[in-house]
Coordinates of C-alpha atoms in Angstrom, one line a residue:
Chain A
X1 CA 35.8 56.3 26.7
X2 CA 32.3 57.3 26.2
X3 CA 31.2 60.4 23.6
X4 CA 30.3 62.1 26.5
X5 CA 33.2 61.8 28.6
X6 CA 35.6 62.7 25.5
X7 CA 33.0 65.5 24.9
X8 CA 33.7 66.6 28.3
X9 CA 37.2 66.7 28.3
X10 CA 37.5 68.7 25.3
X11 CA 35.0 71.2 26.7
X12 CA 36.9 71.6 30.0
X13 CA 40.2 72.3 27.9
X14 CA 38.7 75.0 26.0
X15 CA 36.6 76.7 29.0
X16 CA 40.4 77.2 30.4
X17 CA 41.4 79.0 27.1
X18 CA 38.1 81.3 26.8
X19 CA 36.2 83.7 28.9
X20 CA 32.7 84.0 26.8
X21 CA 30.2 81.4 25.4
X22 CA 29.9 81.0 22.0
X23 CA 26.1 81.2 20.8
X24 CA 27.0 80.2 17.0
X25 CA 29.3 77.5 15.9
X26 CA 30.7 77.9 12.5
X27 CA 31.7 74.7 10.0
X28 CA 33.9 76.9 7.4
X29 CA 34.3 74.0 4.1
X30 CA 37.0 74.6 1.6
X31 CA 38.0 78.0 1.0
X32 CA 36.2 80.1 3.4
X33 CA 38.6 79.4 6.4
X34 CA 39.5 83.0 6.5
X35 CA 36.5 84.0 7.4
X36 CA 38.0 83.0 10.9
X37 CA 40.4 85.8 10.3
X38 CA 38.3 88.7 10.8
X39 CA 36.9 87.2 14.4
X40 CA 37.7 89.7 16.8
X41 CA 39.8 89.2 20.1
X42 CA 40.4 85.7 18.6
X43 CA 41.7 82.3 20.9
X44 CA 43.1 80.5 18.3
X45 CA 43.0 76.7 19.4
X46 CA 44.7 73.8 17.2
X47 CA 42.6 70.8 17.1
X48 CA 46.1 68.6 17.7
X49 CA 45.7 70.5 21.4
X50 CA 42.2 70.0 21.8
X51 CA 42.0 66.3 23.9
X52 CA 39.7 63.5 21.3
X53 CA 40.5 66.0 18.2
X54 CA 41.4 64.4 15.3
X55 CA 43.7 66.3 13.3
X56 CA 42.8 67.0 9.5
X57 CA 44.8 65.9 6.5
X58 CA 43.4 67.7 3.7
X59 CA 45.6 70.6 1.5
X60 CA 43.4 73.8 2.0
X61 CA 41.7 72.4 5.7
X62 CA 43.7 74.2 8.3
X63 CA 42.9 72.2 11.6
X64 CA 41.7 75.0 14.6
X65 CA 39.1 76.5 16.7
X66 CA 38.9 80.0 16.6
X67 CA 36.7 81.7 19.4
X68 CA 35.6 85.1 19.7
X69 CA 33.3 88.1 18.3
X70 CA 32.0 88.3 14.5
X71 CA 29.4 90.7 13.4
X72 CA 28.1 90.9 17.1
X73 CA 27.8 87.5 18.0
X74 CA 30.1 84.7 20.5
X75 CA 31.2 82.6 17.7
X76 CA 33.0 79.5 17.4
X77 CA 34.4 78.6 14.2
X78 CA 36.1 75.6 12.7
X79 CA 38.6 76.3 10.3
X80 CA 38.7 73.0 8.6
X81 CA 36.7 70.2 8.8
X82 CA 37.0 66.7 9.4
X83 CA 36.0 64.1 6.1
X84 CA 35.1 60.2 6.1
X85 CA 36.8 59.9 3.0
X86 CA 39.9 60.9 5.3
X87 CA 38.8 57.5 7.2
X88 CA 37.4 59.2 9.9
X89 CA 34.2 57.1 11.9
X90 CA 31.1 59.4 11.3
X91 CA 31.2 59.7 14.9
X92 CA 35.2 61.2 14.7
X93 CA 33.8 63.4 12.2
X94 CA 30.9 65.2 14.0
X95 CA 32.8 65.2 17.2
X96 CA 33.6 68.8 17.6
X97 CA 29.7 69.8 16.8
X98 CA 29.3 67.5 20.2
X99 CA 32.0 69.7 21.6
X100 CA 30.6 73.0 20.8
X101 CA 27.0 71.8 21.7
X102 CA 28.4 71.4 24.7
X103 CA 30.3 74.4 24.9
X104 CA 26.4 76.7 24.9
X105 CA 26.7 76.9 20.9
X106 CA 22.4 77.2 19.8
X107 CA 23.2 77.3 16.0
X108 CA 25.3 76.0 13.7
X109 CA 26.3 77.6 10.2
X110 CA 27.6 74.8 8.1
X111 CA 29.5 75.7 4.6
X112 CA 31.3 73.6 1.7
X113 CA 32.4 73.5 -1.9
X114 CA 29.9 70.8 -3.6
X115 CA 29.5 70.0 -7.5
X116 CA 26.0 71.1 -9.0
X117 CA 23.5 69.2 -10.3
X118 CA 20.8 70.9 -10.9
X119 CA 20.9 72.3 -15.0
X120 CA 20.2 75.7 -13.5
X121 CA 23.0 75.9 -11.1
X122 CA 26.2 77.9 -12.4
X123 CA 29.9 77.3 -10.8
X124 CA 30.5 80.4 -8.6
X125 CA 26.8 80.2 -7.7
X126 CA 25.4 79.9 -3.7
X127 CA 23.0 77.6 -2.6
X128 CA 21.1 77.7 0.6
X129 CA 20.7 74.1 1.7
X130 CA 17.1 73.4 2.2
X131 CA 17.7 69.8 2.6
X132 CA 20.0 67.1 2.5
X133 CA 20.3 63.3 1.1
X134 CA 22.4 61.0 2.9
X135 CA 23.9 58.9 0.9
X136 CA 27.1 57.8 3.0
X137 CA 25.8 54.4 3.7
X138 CA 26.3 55.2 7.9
X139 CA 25.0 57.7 10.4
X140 CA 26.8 59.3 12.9
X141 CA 23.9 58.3 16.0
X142 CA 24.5 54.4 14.9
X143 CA 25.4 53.0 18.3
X144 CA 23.9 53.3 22.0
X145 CA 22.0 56.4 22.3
X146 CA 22.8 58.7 25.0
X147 CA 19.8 60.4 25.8
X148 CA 21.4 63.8 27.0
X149 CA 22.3 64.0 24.1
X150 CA 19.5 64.1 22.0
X151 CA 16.8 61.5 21.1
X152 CA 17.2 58.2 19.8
X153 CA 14.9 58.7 16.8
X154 CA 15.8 62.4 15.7
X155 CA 13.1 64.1 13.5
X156 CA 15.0 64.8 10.1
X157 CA 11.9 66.9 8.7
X158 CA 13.5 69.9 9.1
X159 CA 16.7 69.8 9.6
X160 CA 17.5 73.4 8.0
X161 CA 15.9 75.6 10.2
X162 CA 13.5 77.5 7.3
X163 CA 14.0 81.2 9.6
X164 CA 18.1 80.7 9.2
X165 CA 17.6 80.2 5.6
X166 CA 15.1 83.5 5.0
X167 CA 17.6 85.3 6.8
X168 CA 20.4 84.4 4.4
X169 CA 18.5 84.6 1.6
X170 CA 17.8 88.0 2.4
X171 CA 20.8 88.9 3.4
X172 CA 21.8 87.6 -0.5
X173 CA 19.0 90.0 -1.8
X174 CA 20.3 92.8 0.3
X175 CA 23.7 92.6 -1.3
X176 CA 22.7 91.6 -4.8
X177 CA 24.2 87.6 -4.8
X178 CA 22.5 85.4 -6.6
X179 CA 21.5 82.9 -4.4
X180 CA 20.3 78.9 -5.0
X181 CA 18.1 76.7 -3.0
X182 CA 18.6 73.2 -3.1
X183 CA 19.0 69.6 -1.2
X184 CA 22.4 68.5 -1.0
X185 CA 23.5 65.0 -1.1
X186 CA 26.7 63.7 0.4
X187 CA 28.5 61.0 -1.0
X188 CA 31.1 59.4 0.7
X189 CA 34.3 60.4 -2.2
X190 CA 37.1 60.9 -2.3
X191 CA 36.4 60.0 -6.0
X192 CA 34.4 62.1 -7.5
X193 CA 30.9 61.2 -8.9
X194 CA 30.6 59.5 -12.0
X195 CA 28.5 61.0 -14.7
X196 CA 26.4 58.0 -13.9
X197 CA 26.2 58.8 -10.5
X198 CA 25.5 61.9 -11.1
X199 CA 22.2 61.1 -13.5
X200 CA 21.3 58.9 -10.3
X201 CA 21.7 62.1 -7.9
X202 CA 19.6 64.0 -10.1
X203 CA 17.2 61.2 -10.7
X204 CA 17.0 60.7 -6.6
X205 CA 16.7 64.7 -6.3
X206 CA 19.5 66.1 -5.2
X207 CA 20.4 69.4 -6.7
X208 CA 24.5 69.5 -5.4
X209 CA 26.8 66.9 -4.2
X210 CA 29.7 66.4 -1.7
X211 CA 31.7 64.6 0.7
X212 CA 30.6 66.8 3.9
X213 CA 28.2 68.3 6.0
X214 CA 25.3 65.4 6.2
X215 CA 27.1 64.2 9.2
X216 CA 27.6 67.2 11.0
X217 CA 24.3 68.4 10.5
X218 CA 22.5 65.4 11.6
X219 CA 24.6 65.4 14.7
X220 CA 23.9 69.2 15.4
X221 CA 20.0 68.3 15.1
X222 CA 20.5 65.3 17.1
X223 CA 22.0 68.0 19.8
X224 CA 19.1 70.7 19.6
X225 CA 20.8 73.1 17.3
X226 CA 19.3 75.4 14.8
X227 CA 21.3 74.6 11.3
X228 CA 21.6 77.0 8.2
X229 CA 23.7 75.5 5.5
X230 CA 25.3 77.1 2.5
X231 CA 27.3 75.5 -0.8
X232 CA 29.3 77.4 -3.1
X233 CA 28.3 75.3 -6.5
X234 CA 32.5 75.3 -6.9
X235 CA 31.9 73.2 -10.2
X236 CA 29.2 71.1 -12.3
X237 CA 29.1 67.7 -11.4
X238 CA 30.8 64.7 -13.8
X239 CA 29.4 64.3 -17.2
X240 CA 27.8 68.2 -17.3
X241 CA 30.4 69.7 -19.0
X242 CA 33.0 67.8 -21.4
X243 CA 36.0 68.2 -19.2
X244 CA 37.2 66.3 -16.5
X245 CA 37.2 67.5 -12.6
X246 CA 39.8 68.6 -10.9
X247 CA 40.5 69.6 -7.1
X248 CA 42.5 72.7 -8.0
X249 CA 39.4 73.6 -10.2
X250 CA 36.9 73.2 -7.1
X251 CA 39.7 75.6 -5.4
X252 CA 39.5 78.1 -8.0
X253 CA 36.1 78.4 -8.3
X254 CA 36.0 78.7 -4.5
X255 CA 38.5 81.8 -4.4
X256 CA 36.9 83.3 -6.6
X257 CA 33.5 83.3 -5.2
X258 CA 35.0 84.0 -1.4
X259 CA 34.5 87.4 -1.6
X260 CA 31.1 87.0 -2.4
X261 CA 30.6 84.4 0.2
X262 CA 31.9 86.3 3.0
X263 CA 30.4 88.6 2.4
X264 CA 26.7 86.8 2.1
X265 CA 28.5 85.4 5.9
X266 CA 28.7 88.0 7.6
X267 CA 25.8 89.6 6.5
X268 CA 23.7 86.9 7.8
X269 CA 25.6 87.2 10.9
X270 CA 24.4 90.5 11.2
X271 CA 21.1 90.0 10.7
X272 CA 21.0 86.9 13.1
X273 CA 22.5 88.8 15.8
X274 CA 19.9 91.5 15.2
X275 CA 17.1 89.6 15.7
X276 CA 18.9 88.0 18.9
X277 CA 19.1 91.5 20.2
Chain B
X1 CA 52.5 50.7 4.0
X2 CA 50.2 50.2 1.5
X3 CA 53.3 51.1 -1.3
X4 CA 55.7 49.0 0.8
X5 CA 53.5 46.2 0.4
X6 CA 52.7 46.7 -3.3
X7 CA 57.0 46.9 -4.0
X8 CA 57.1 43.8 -2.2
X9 CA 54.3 41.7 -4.2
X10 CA 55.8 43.6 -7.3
X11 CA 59.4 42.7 -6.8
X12 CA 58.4 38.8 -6.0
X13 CA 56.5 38.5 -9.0
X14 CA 59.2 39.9 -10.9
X15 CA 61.7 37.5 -9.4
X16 CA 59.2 35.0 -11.8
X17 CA 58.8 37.2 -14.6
X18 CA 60.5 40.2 -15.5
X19 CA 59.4 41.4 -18.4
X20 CA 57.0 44.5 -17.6
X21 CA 52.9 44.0 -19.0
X22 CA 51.2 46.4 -20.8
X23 CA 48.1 44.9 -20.3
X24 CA 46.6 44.2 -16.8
X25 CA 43.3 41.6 -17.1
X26 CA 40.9 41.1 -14.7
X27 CA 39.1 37.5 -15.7
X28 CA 35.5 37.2 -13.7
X29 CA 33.5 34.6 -13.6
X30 CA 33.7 31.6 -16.3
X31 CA 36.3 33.6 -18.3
X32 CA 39.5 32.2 -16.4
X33 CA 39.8 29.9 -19.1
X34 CA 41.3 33.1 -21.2
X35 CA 44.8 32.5 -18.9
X36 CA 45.3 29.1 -20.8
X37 CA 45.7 31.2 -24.7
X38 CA 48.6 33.0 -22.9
X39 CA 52.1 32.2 -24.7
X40 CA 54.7 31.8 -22.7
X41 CA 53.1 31.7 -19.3
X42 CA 54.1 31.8 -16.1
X43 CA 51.8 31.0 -13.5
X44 CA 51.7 32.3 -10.0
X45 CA 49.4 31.7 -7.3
X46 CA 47.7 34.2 -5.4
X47 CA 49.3 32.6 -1.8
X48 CA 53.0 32.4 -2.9
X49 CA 52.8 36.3 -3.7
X50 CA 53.2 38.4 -1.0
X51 CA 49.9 40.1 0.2
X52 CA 47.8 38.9 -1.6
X53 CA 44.5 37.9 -0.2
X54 CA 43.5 34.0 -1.4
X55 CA 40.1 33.7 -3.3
X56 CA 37.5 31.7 -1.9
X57 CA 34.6 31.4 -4.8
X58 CA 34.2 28.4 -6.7
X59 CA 35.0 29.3 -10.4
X60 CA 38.0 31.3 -9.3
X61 CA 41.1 29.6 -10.0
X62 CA 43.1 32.4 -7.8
X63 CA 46.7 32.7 -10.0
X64 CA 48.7 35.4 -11.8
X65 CA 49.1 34.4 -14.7
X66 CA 52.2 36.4 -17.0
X67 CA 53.0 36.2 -20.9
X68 CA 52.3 36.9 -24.2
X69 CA 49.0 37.1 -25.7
X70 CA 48.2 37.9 -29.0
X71 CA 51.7 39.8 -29.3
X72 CA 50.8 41.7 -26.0
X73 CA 52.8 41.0 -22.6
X74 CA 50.1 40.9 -20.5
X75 CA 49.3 40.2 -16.4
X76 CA 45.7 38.1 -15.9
X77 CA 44.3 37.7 -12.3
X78 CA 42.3 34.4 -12.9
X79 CA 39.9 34.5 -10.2
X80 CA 39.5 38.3 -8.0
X81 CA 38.6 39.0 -4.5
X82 CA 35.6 40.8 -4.3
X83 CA 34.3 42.8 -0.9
X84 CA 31.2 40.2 -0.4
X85 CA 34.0 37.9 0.5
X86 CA 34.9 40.0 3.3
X87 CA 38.0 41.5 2.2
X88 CA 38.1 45.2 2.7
X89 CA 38.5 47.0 -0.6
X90 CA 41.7 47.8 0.2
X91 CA 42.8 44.0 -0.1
X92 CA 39.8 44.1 -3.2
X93 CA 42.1 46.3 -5.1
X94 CA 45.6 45.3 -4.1
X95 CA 46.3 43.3 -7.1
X96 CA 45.9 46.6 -9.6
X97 CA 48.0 48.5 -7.8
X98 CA 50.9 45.7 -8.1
X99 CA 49.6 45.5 -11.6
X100 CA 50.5 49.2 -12.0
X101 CA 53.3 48.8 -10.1
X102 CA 54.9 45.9 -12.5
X103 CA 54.1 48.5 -15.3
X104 CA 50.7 48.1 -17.0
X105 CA 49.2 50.6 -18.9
X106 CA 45.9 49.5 -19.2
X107 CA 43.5 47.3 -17.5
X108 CA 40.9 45.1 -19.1
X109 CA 38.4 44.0 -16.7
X110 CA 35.8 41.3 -17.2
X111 CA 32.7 40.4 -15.2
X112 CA 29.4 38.3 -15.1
X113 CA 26.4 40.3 -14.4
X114 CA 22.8 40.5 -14.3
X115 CA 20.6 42.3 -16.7
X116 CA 18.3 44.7 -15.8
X117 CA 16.9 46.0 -19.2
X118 CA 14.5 43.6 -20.4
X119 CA 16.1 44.7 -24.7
X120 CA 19.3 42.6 -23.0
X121 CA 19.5 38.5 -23.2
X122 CA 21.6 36.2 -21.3
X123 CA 24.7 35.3 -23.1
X124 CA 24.9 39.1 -23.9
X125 CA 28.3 40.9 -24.2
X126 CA 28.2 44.7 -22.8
X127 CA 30.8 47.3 -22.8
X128 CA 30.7 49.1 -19.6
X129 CA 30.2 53.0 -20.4
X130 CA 30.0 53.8 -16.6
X131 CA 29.3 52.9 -13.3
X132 CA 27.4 53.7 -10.4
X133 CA 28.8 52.4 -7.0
X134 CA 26.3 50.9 -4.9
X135 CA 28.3 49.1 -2.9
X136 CA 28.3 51.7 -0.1
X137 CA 32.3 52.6 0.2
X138 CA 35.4 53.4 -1.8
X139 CA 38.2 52.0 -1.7
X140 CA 40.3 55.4 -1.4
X141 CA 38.9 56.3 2.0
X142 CA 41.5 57.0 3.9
X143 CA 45.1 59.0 4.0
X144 CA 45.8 59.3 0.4
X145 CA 49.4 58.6 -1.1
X146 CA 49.8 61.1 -3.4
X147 CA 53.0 59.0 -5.3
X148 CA 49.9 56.8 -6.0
X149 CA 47.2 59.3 -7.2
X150 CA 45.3 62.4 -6.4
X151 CA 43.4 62.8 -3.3
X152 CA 40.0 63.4 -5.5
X153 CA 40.3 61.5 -8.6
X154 CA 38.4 62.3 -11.6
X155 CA 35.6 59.9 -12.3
X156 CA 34.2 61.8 -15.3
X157 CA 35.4 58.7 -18.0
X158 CA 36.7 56.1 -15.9
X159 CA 36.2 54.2 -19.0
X160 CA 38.2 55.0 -21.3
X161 CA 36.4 56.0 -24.8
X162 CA 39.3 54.9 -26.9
X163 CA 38.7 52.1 -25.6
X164 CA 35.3 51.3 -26.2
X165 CA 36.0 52.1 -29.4
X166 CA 38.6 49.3 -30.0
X167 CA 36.3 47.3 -28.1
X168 CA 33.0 47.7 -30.9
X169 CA 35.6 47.8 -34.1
X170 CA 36.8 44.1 -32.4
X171 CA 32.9 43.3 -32.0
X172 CA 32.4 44.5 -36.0
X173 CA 35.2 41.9 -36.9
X174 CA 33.8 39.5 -34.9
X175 CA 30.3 39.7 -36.1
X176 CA 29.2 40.0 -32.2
X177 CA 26.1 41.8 -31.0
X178 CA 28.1 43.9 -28.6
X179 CA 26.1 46.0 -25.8
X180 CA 26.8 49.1 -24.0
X181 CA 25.7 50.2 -20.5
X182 CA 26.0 51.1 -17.3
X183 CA 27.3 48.4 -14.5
X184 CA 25.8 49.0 -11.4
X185 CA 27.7 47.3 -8.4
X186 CA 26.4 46.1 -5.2
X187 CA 28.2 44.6 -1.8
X188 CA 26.2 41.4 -2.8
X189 CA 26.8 38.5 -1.9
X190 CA 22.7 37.8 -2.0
X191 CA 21.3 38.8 -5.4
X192 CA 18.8 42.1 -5.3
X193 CA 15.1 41.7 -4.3
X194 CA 12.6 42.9 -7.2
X195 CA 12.0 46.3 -5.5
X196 CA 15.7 46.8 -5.4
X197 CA 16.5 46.3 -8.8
X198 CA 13.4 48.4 -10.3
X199 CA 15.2 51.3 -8.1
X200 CA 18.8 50.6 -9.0
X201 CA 17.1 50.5 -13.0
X202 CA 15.1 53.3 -11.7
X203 CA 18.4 55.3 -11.5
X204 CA 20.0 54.7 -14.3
X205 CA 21.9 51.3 -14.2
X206 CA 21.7 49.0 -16.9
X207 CA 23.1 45.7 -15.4
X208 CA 24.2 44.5 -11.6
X209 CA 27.1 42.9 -10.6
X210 CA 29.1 42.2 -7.4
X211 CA 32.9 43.2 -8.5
X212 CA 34.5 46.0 -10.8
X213 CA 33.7 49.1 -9.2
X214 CA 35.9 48.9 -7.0
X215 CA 38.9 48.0 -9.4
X216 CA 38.0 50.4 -11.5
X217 CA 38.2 53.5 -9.1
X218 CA 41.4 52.1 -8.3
X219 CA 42.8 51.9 -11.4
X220 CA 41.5 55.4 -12.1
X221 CA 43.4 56.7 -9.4
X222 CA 46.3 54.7 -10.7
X223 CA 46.3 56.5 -13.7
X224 CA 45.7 53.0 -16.0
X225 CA 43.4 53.2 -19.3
X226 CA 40.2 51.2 -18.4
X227 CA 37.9 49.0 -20.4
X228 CA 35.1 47.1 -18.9
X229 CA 33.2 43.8 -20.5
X230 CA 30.7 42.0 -19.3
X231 CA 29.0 38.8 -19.6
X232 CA 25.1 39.1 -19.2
X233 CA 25.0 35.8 -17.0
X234 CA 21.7 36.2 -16.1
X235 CA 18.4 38.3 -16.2
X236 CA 17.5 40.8 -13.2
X237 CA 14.6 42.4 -15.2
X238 CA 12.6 43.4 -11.3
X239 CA 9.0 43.0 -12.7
X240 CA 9.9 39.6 -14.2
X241 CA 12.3 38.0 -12.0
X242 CA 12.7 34.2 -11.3
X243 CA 15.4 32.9 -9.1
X244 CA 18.4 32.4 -9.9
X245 CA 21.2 29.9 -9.1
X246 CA 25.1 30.4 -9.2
X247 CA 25.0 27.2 -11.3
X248 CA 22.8 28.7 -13.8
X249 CA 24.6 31.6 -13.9
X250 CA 28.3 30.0 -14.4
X251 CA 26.4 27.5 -17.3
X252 CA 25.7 30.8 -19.6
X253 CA 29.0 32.0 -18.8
X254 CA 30.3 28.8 -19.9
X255 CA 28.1 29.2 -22.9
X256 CA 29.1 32.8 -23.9
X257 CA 33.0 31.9 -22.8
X258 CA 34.4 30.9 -26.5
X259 CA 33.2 34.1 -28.3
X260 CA 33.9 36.1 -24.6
X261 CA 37.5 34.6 -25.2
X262 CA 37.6 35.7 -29.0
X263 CA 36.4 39.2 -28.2
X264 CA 39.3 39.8 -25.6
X265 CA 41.7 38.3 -27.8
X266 CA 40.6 40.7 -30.5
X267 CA 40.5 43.7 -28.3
X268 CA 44.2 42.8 -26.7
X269 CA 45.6 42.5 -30.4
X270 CA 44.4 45.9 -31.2
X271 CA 45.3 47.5 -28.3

């Protein structure tokens, strides 16, 4: 079956379960799934239920859709993501951005947990993503292009729209967060980096890396969307510090930031719905 | 599956040879001929054990080989499969999980590679300080089995610094000229154009090879004590390169074998 048909499938299953159209779709990485808990009026929709879904398998990821109102906007936000280190195909993996392109969604707010780079960064810090490297080794448009989709050769020169990102880093200023600014490079894990790897991100000029987002955010551009990114720096990368990584410490770091990031959320929510108004 | 298929090459080759290894050995390229200083050995090929993919590079003998060397029960692959052949690096990295599985508690993998920093010489012996993996995938994509290892393992020091350290005391004794670096592997199977090895230099690699990664993010996972040794086969200096030949590269191996051999031998005594 075709992207398009799947596409349409899932989009005809969900139009059953909702009554509005979403305007903003919502990627929520590790830790800041419960910003989907303060959506209002929620329809809560399990990917499992959702026809060409895969279903995540990651501890922390929890694997729905949840519609409804945030901060004044129609928002639909993915709690848990899907991951080619899970073995997903790039194309599995930015599927529901297809879906909620579909579904009338113009922007897309895409969040993770990545390791810093960058000297300057600290863990708990935020970054705005200003750009990204792709270092999967795949795309997610390899294969026939369908040109309702988007165009065969999609412009990557700005991929983060720069008016999402002044928002958000204004919204940070507003609320006294320190905020980052950096290009994020995904790698394709589930190991972590190296400490040579890492030398070779920084050398290359990446100021973060992670196992997420470049996908989706190359499908959502492919698809017309507007894309402001955000990292919580959840720990240095390899080699920084002299102690290994650890999963649970990438959590940690994460929980304890949430606050902050929700915050920085649905502040820039605010401010996007205002100037939508 | 993937553990039901390790339990099942493991209990085979324990049907052969039960005593458990301690020391897992990956020979590369030209330094098969380790296998033969094994005591006691006994010799399995890589088709009679279930699962196992069958090596298809000249040079690569393609037998497990189990005994005692230099006082140390010890597992040897002579010959490996590597992902140019067009394994996936699933089957790459099959045999260090059995390894594991039979009860090995370190793993000592050796490679021929090129060098890309013109201070290096063929017929060079490098410890491998890191790695960077060029070869575009990992072989832990996919559902993880967490009776195996942690969904995101720790790549930090993959090899291990105690290690390293046996390895240069051995060197010392040995009067070698032992070099360190970083191996940077590649898919392969064609050797790097100029360009691309000024960039894989560029970012921090120190020699190029077409194996170990791979084995070594497995064995990470695994939970095994790594060290990594390779042979500088060859020189892959971009602005100066001339082309190179698998025969040239397998007659400095040949070259560099007997004090490859004693350096091992030294390292396995010690460990």
């Amino acid at each position: 079956m075709s992207i398009q048909q799947q596409t349409k499938e899932a989009v005809q299953y969900i139009q059953s379960n909702i009554s509005t159209v979403p305007t903003t779709g919502l990627v929520l990485g590790s830790g800041l799934g419960v910003l989907a808990d303060e959506i209002k009026n929620p329809v809560v929709l399990k990917y499992e239920d959702i026809p060409g879904f895969p279903v995540s398998t990651v501890e922390g990821h929890a694997g729905q859709l949840v519609f409804g109102e945030l901060e004044g906007m129609q928002v639909a936000a993915m709690q848990g993501r899907f991951h080619y280190y899970e073995g997903y195909s790039l194309q599995e993996v930015t599927f529901p951005i297809r879906v909620m392109n579909a579904l009338g969604v113009k922007r897309l707010l895409v969040t993770n947990a990545a390791g810093g780079v960058n000297h300057d960064f600290e863990p708990g810090d935020l970054m705005i993503i200003d750009d990204h490297i792709n270092w999967l080794g795949d795309n997610p448009l390899i294969g026939k292009n369908d040109a309702e989709l988007g165009p065969r050769f999609p412009d990557m020169s700005s991929a983060y729209s720069k008016g999402l990102a002044k928002i958000a880093d204004e919204a940070a200023l507003s609320l006294n967060i320190r905020i980052q600014r950096g290009t994020y490079m995904a790698n394709t894990g589930p190991a972590y980096e190296t400490p040579a790897e890492v030398r070779m991100a920084r050398v290359l000029g990446a100021d973060a890396v992670g196992m997420s987002t470049v996908p989706e955010v190359i499908v959502a551009v492919h698809g017309g969307m507007e894309v402001l990114g955000i990292s919580c720096i959840s720990n240095l990368a390899a080699g920084m510090l002299d102690q290994p990584l650890s999963h649970d410490e990438v959590m940690d770091t994460t929980s304890k930031v949430q606050e902050d990031f929700l915050k920085l959320m649905k502040e820039t929510l605010r401010r996007i719905a205002r100037e939508d108004a | 599956m993937d553990a039901v298929k390790t339990q099942e090459a493991k209990e085979y080759i324990q049907s052969k040879y039960s005593a458990a290894p301690e020391v897992g050995m990956i020979l590369g390229s030209g330094l098969g001929d380790l296998a033969d200083d094994i005591e006691a050995a006994t010799v399995i090929p890589y088709e009679d054990i279930p699962h196992f993919p069958v090596s298809t590079v000249e040079g690569h003998a393609g037998r497990l080989v189990l005994g005692e060397l230099e006082g140390k029960t010890v597992v040897a692959m002579q010959g490996r499969f590597h992902y140019y052949e067009g394994y996936s690096m699933q089957e790459v990295t099959f045999p260090v999980r059995v390894m594991k599985a039979l009860g090995a508690e370190f793993l000592f993998v050796t490679n021929a590679c090129g060098g890309m920093q013109s201070s290096f010489r063929p017929g060079d012996l490098m410890v491998i300080e890191d790695h960077i993996n060029f070869t575009g995938t990992n072989p832990l994509i996919g559902r993880n089995d967490s009776d195996l290892g942690p969904r995101f393992p720790d790549m930090s020091q993959a090899y291990d610094p105690v290690l390293r350290g046996k390895a240069f005391q051995a060197a010392e004794t040995l009067e070698i000229d032992l070099k360190r670096g970083v191996y940077g592997g590649i898919s392969g199977p064609n050797f790097l154009s100029r360009a691309e090895l000024i960039l894989l230099r560029n970012v921090g690699a120190d020699v190029v090879g077409m194996s170990t990664v791979p084995e070594v993010i497995v064995a990470q996972h695994a939970g095994l004590r790594v060290l990594g040794v390779s042979c500088i086969t060859d020189m892959a200096v971009g602005e100066e390169i001339v082309s190179i030949s698998h025969e040239e590269v397998m007659e400095t191996a040949a070259k560099t074998k007997p004090i490859f051999i004693s350096l091992m031998k030294e390292i396995v005594k010690n460990t």
